Amino acid sequence: MIGVIDNGDDCAEWTFPAEPGAVRTARAVVRDRLRAWGLDSVGDIAALLVSELVTNALRHATGPIGVRLAHSDGSPGTLLVEVSDPLPDPPRERTADLDDEGGRGLRLVACSARAWGTRPGESGKTVWFELTVPG
């Protein structure tokens, strides 16, 4: 892990090197932070979707990978998750053939999240998704 920035009680972000271990580490820090925030109810799905997006970043980009979590209180609350990488090209959702090893990550994000999208950054892009946190 390159670094962690804790922006208070409702936001945290990390930067990981573009190495295979980044997926496992990102999944672990997301679960740990959500547990610390008392958001265990979305921990598994958030960790799964972060794994997919960090894996995509590793496959298609070089350079550091950023992961950011932000949550809002309320009933229901919202968890915003962002994964950034230096590649400016937005990801493409596609339909994978039955024997394809990849191509299902964005479909999984689209089906599991309340909302998702991409936006360009100063260098690269950010893929984000929102999950509803039960009240």
Coordinates of N, CA and C in Angstrom, one line a residue:
M1 N 0.9 -1.2 0.0 CA 0.0 0.0 0.0 C 0.9 1.2 0.0
I2 N 0.7 2.1 -0.9 CA 1.5 3.3 -1.0 C 1.1 4.3 0.1
G3 N -0.2 4.5 0.4 CA -0.5 5.4 1.4 C -2.0 5.3 1.8
V4 N -2.3 5.9 2.9 CA -3.7 6.0 3.3 C -4.0 7.4 3.8
I5 N -5.1 7.9 3.4 CA -5.5 9.2 3.9 C -6.9 9.0 4.6
D6 N -6.9 9.3 5.9 CA -8.1 9.2 6.6 C -8.7 10.6 6.7
N7 N -9.8 10.9 6.0 CA -10.4 12.2 6.0 C -11.5 12.4 7.0
G8 N -11.4 11.7 8.1 CA -12.4 11.8 9.2 C -13.3 10.6 9.3
D9 N -14.4 10.8 9.9 CA -15.3 9.7 10.3 C -16.0 9.1 9.1
D10 N -16.1 9.9 8.0 CA -17.0 9.4 6.9 C -16.3 9.3 5.6
C11 N -15.0 9.4 5.5 CA -14.3 9.3 4.3 C -12.9 8.7 4.5
A12 N -12.4 7.8 3.7 CA -11.1 7.3 3.7 C -10.6 6.9 2.3
E13 N -9.3 7.1 2.1 CA -8.8 6.7 0.7 C -7.4 6.1 0.9
W14 N -7.1 5.2 -0.1 CA -5.9 4.5 -0.2 C -5.3 4.6 -1.6
T15 N -4.0 4.5 -1.7 CA -3.4 4.3 -3.0 C -2.5 3.1 -3.0
F16 N -2.7 2.2 -4.0 CA -2.0 1.0 -4.1 C -1.1 0.9 -5.3
P17 N 0.0 0.3 -5.3 CA 0.8 0.1 -6.5 C 0.1 -0.9 -7.4
A18 N 0.4 -0.8 -8.7 CA -0.2 -1.7 -9.7 C 0.5 -3.0 -9.6
E19 N 0.2 -3.8 -8.6 CA 0.8 -5.1 -8.4 C -0.4 -6.1 -8.0
P20 N -0.2 -7.4 -8.3 CA -1.3 -8.3 -8.1 C -1.8 -8.3 -6.6
G21 N -1.0 -8.1 -5.7 CA -1.4 -8.1 -4.3 C -2.3 -6.9 -3.9
A22 N -2.5 -6.0 -4.8 CA -3.3 -4.8 -4.6 C -4.8 -5.2 -4.4
V23 N -5.2 -6.2 -5.2 CA -6.6 -6.6 -5.1 C -6.9 -7.2 -3.7
R24 N -6.1 -8.1 -3.2 CA -6.3 -8.6 -1.9 C -6.3 -7.5 -0.8
T25 N -5.3 -6.7 -0.9 CA -5.1 -5.6 0.1 C -6.3 -4.6 0.1
A26 N -6.7 -4.3 -1.1 CA -7.9 -3.3 -1.2 C -9.1 -3.9 -0.6
R27 N -9.3 -5.2 -0.9 CA -10.5 -5.9 -0.3 C -10.4 -5.9 1.2
A28 N -9.3 -6.1 1.7 CA -9.1 -6.2 3.2 C -9.3 -4.8 3.9
V29 N -8.7 -3.8 3.3 CA -8.9 -2.4 3.9 C -10.3 -1.9 3.8
V30 N -11.0 -2.2 2.7 CA -12.4 -1.8 2.6 C -13.2 -2.5 3.7
R31 N -13.0 -3.8 3.8 CA -13.8 -4.6 4.8 C -13.5 -4.0 6.2
D32 N -12.2 -3.8 6.5 CA -11.8 -3.3 7.8 C -12.4 -1.9 8.1
R33 N -12.4 -1.0 7.1 CA -13.0 0.3 7.3 C -14.5 0.3 7.5
L34 N -15.1 -0.5 6.7 CA -16.6 -0.6 6.8 C -17.0 -1.2 8.2
R35 N -16.2 -2.2 8.6 CA -16.5 -2.8 10.0 C -16.3 -1.7 11.0
A36 N -15.2 -0.9 10.9 CA -15.0 0.2 11.9 C -16.1 1.2 11.9
W37 N -16.7 1.5 10.7 CA -17.8 2.4 10.6 C -19.1 1.8 11.0
G38 N -19.2 0.5 11.3 CA -20.4 -0.2 11.7 C -21.3 -0.5 10.4
L39 N -20.6 -0.6 9.3 CA -21.3 -0.9 8.0 C -21.1 -2.3 7.5
D40 N -21.1 -3.3 8.4 CA -20.8 -4.6 8.0 C -21.9 -5.1 7.0
S41 N -23.1 -4.6 7.0 CA -24.1 -5.1 6.2 C -23.8 -4.9 4.7
V42 N -22.9 -4.0 4.3 CA -22.5 -3.8 2.9 C -21.0 -4.2 2.7
G43 N -20.4 -4.8 3.7 CA -19.0 -5.1 3.6 C -18.7 -6.2 2.5
D44 N -19.4 -7.2 2.4 CA -19.1 -8.3 1.4 C -19.3 -7.8 0.0
I45 N -20.4 -7.1 -0.3 CA -20.7 -6.6 -1.6 C -19.7 -5.5 -2.0
A46 N -19.4 -4.6 -1.1 CA -18.4 -3.6 -1.4 C -17.1 -4.2 -1.7
A47 N -16.6 -5.1 -0.9 CA -15.3 -5.7 -1.1 C -15.3 -6.5 -2.4
L48 N -16.4 -7.2 -2.8 CA -16.4 -7.9 -4.1 C -16.3 -6.9 -5.2
L49 N -17.1 -5.8 -5.2 CA -17.1 -4.9 -6.3 C -15.8 -4.1 -6.4
V50 N -15.2 -3.8 -5.2 CA -13.8 -3.2 -5.3 C -12.8 -4.2 -5.9
S51 N -12.9 -5.4 -5.6 CA -12.0 -6.4 -6.2 C -12.1 -6.4 -7.7
E52 N -13.4 -6.4 -8.2 CA -13.6 -6.3 -9.6 C -13.0 -5.1 -10.3
L53 N -13.2 -3.9 -9.7 CA -12.7 -2.7 -10.3 C -11.2 -2.6 -10.2
V54 N -10.6 -3.0 -9.0 CA -9.1 -3.0 -8.9 C -8.5 -4.0 -9.9
T55 N -9.1 -5.1 -10.1 CA -8.6 -6.1 -11.0 C -8.6 -5.5 -12.4
N56 N -9.7 -4.8 -12.8 CA -9.8 -4.1 -14.1 C -8.7 -3.1 -14.3
A57 N -8.4 -2.4 -13.2 CA -7.4 -1.4 -13.3 C -6.0 -2.0 -13.5
L58 N -5.8 -3.2 -12.8 CA -4.5 -3.9 -13.0 C -4.4 -4.4 -14.4
R59 N -5.4 -4.9 -15.0 CA -5.4 -5.5 -16.3 C -5.2 -4.5 -17.4
H60 N -5.7 -3.3 -17.2 CA -5.7 -2.3 -18.3 C -4.9 -1.1 -18.1
A61 N -4.4 -0.8 -16.9 CA -3.7 0.4 -16.7 C -2.4 0.1 -15.9
T62 N -1.5 1.1 -15.9 CA -0.3 1.0 -15.1 C -0.3 2.2 -14.2
G63 N 0.5 2.0 -13.1 CA 0.5 3.2 -12.2 C -0.4 2.9 -11.0
P64 N -0.4 3.9 -10.1 CA -1.1 3.7 -8.9 C -2.6 3.6 -9.1
I65 N -3.2 2.8 -8.1 CA -4.7 2.6 -8.1 C -5.2 3.2 -6.8
G66 N -6.2 4.1 -7.0 CA -6.8 4.7 -5.8 C -8.1 4.1 -5.5
V67 N -8.4 4.0 -4.2 CA -9.7 3.5 -3.7 C -10.1 4.5 -2.6
R68 N -11.4 5.0 -2.8 CA -11.9 5.9 -1.8 C -13.3 5.5 -1.4
L69 N -13.6 5.6 -0.1 CA -14.9 5.3 0.5 C -15.4 6.6 1.1
A70 N -16.7 6.8 1.0 CA -17.3 7.9 1.7 C -18.8 7.5 2.0
H71 N -19.2 7.7 3.2 CA -20.6 7.4 3.5 C -21.3 8.5 4.2
S72 N -22.6 8.5 3.9 CA -23.5 9.5 4.5 C -24.5 8.8 5.5
D73 N -24.7 9.4 6.6 CA -25.7 8.9 7.5 C -27.1 9.2 7.0
G74 N -28.0 8.6 7.6 CA -29.4 8.8 7.2 C -30.1 7.4 7.2
S75 N -31.3 7.4 6.8 CA -32.1 6.1 6.8 C -32.8 6.1 5.5
P76 N -32.3 5.4 4.5 CA -31.1 4.7 4.5 C -29.9 5.6 4.1
G77 N -28.7 5.1 4.5 CA -27.5 5.9 4.2 C -27.0 5.4 2.8
T78 N -25.9 6.1 2.4 CA -25.3 5.8 1.1 C -23.8 5.6 1.3
L79 N -23.3 4.6 0.7 CA -21.8 4.3 0.6 C -21.4 4.6 -0.8
L80 N -20.5 5.5 -1.0 CA -19.9 5.8 -2.3 C -18.5 5.2 -2.3
V81 N -18.2 4.4 -3.3 CA -16.9 3.8 -3.5 C -16.4 4.2 -4.9
E82 N -15.1 4.6 -4.9 CA -14.5 5.1 -6.1 C -13.1 4.4 -6.3
V83 N -12.9 3.9 -7.5 CA -11.6 3.3 -7.9 C -11.0 4.1 -9.0
S84 N -9.8 4.6 -8.8 CA -9.2 5.5 -9.9 C -7.9 4.8 -10.4
D85 N -7.6 5.1 -11.7 CA -6.4 4.6 -12.2 C -5.9 5.6 -13.3
P86 N -4.7 5.5 -13.7 CA -4.2 6.5 -14.7 C -4.6 6.4 -16.1
L87 N -5.3 5.4 -16.5 CA -5.7 5.2 -17.9 C -7.0 6.0 -18.1
P88 N -7.0 6.9 -19.1 CA -8.1 7.8 -19.4 C -9.3 7.1 -20.0
D89 N -9.1 6.0 -20.6 CA -10.2 5.3 -21.4 C -11.2 4.7 -20.4
P90 N -12.5 5.1 -20.6 CA -13.5 4.5 -19.7 C -13.7 3.0 -19.9
P91 N -14.1 2.3 -18.9 CA -14.4 0.9 -19.1 C -15.6 0.7 -19.9
R92 N -15.7 -0.5 -20.5 CA -16.9 -0.8 -21.3 C -17.5 -2.1 -20.8
E93 N -18.8 -1.9 -20.5 CA -19.6 -3.1 -20.0 C -19.9 -3.9 -21.3
R94 N -19.7 -5.2 -21.1 CA -19.9 -6.1 -22.2 C -20.5 -7.4 -21.7
T95 N -21.0 -8.2 -22.7 CA -21.6 -9.5 -22.4 C -20.5 -10.5 -22.6
A96 N -20.1 -11.3 -21.6 CA -19.1 -12.3 -21.8 C -19.7 -13.6 -22.3
D97 N -18.9 -14.2 -23.1 CA -19.3 -15.6 -23.6 C -19.2 -16.5 -22.4
L98 N -19.8 -17.7 -22.5 CA -19.8 -18.6 -21.4 C -18.4 -19.1 -21.0
D99 N -17.5 -19.2 -21.9 CA -16.2 -19.7 -21.6 C -15.1 -18.6 -21.5
D100 N -15.6 -17.3 -21.5 CA -14.6 -16.2 -21.3 C -14.2 -16.2 -19.8
E101 N -12.9 -15.9 -19.6 CA -12.5 -15.8 -18.2 C -12.7 -14.4 -17.6
G102 N -12.9 -13.4 -18.4 CA -13.2 -12.1 -17.9 C -14.4 -11.5 -18.6
G103 N -14.7 -10.2 -18.3 CA -15.8 -9.5 -18.9 C -17.1 -9.5 -18.2
R104 N -17.0 -9.8 -16.9 CA -18.3 -9.8 -16.1 C -18.2 -8.8 -15.0
G105 N -17.1 -8.2 -14.7 CA -17.0 -7.3 -13.6 C -17.9 -6.1 -13.6
L106 N -17.9 -5.4 -14.7 CA -18.8 -4.2 -14.8 C -20.3 -4.6 -14.8
R107 N -20.6 -5.7 -15.4 CA -22.0 -6.2 -15.3 C -22.4 -6.5 -13.8
L108 N -21.4 -7.0 -13.1 CA -21.7 -7.3 -11.7 C -21.9 -6.0 -10.9
V109 N -21.0 -5.0 -11.2 CA -21.2 -3.7 -10.6 C -22.5 -3.1 -10.9
A110 N -22.9 -3.1 -12.2 CA -24.2 -2.6 -12.6 C -25.4 -3.2 -12.0
C111 N -25.3 -4.5 -11.8 CA -26.4 -5.3 -11.2 C -26.5 -5.2 -9.7
S112 N -25.4 -4.9 -9.0 CA -25.3 -4.9 -7.6 C -25.4 -3.6 -6.9
A113 N -25.0 -2.5 -7.6 CA -25.0 -1.2 -7.1 C -26.3 -0.4 -7.3
R114 N -26.6 0.5 -6.5 CA -27.7 1.4 -6.7 C -27.5 2.3 -7.9
A115 N -26.3 2.7 -8.1 CA -25.9 3.5 -9.2 C -24.4 3.3 -9.4
W116 N -23.9 3.6 -10.7 CA -22.5 3.5 -11.0 C -22.2 4.3 -12.2
G117 N -20.9 4.7 -12.4 CA -20.6 5.4 -13.5 C -19.1 5.6 -13.6
T118 N -18.6 6.5 -14.5 CA -17.2 6.8 -14.6 C -17.1 8.3 -14.8
R119 N -16.0 8.9 -14.5 CA -15.7 10.3 -14.8 C -14.2 10.5 -15.0
P120 N -13.9 11.4 -15.9 CA -12.5 11.6 -16.2 C -11.9 12.3 -15.0
G121 N -10.6 12.1 -14.8 CA -9.8 12.8 -13.7 C -8.8 13.6 -14.3
E122 N -8.0 14.3 -13.5 CA -6.9 15.1 -13.9 C -5.9 14.2 -14.8
S123 N -5.7 13.0 -14.3 CA -4.9 12.1 -15.1 C -5.5 10.7 -14.8
G124 N -6.2 10.3 -15.9 CA -6.9 9.0 -15.8 C -8.4 9.1 -15.6
K125 N -9.0 8.2 -14.9 CA -10.4 8.1 -14.7 C -10.7 7.6 -13.3
T126 N -12.0 7.7 -12.9 CA -12.5 7.1 -11.7 C -13.8 6.4 -12.1
V127 N -13.9 5.1 -11.6 CA -15.1 4.4 -11.7 C -15.7 4.3 -10.3
W128 N -17.0 4.7 -10.2 CA -17.6 4.8 -8.9 C -18.9 4.0 -8.9
F129 N -19.3 3.6 -7.6 CA -20.6 3.0 -7.4 C -21.1 3.4 -6.1
E130 N -22.4 3.3 -5.9 CA -23.1 3.6 -4.7 C -23.9 2.4 -4.2
L131 N -23.8 2.2 -2.9 CA -24.6 1.1 -2.3 C -25.5 1.8 -1.2
T132 N -26.7 1.2 -1.1 CA -27.6 1.7 -0.1 C -27.2 1.0 1.2
V133 N -27.1 1.7 2.3 CA -26.8 1.2 3.6 C -28.1 1.1 4.4
P134 N -28.6 -0.1 4.7 CA -29.8 -0.2 5.5 C -29.7 0.6 6.8
G135 N -30.9 1.2 7.1 CA -30.9 2.1 8.3 C -31.2 1.3 9.6

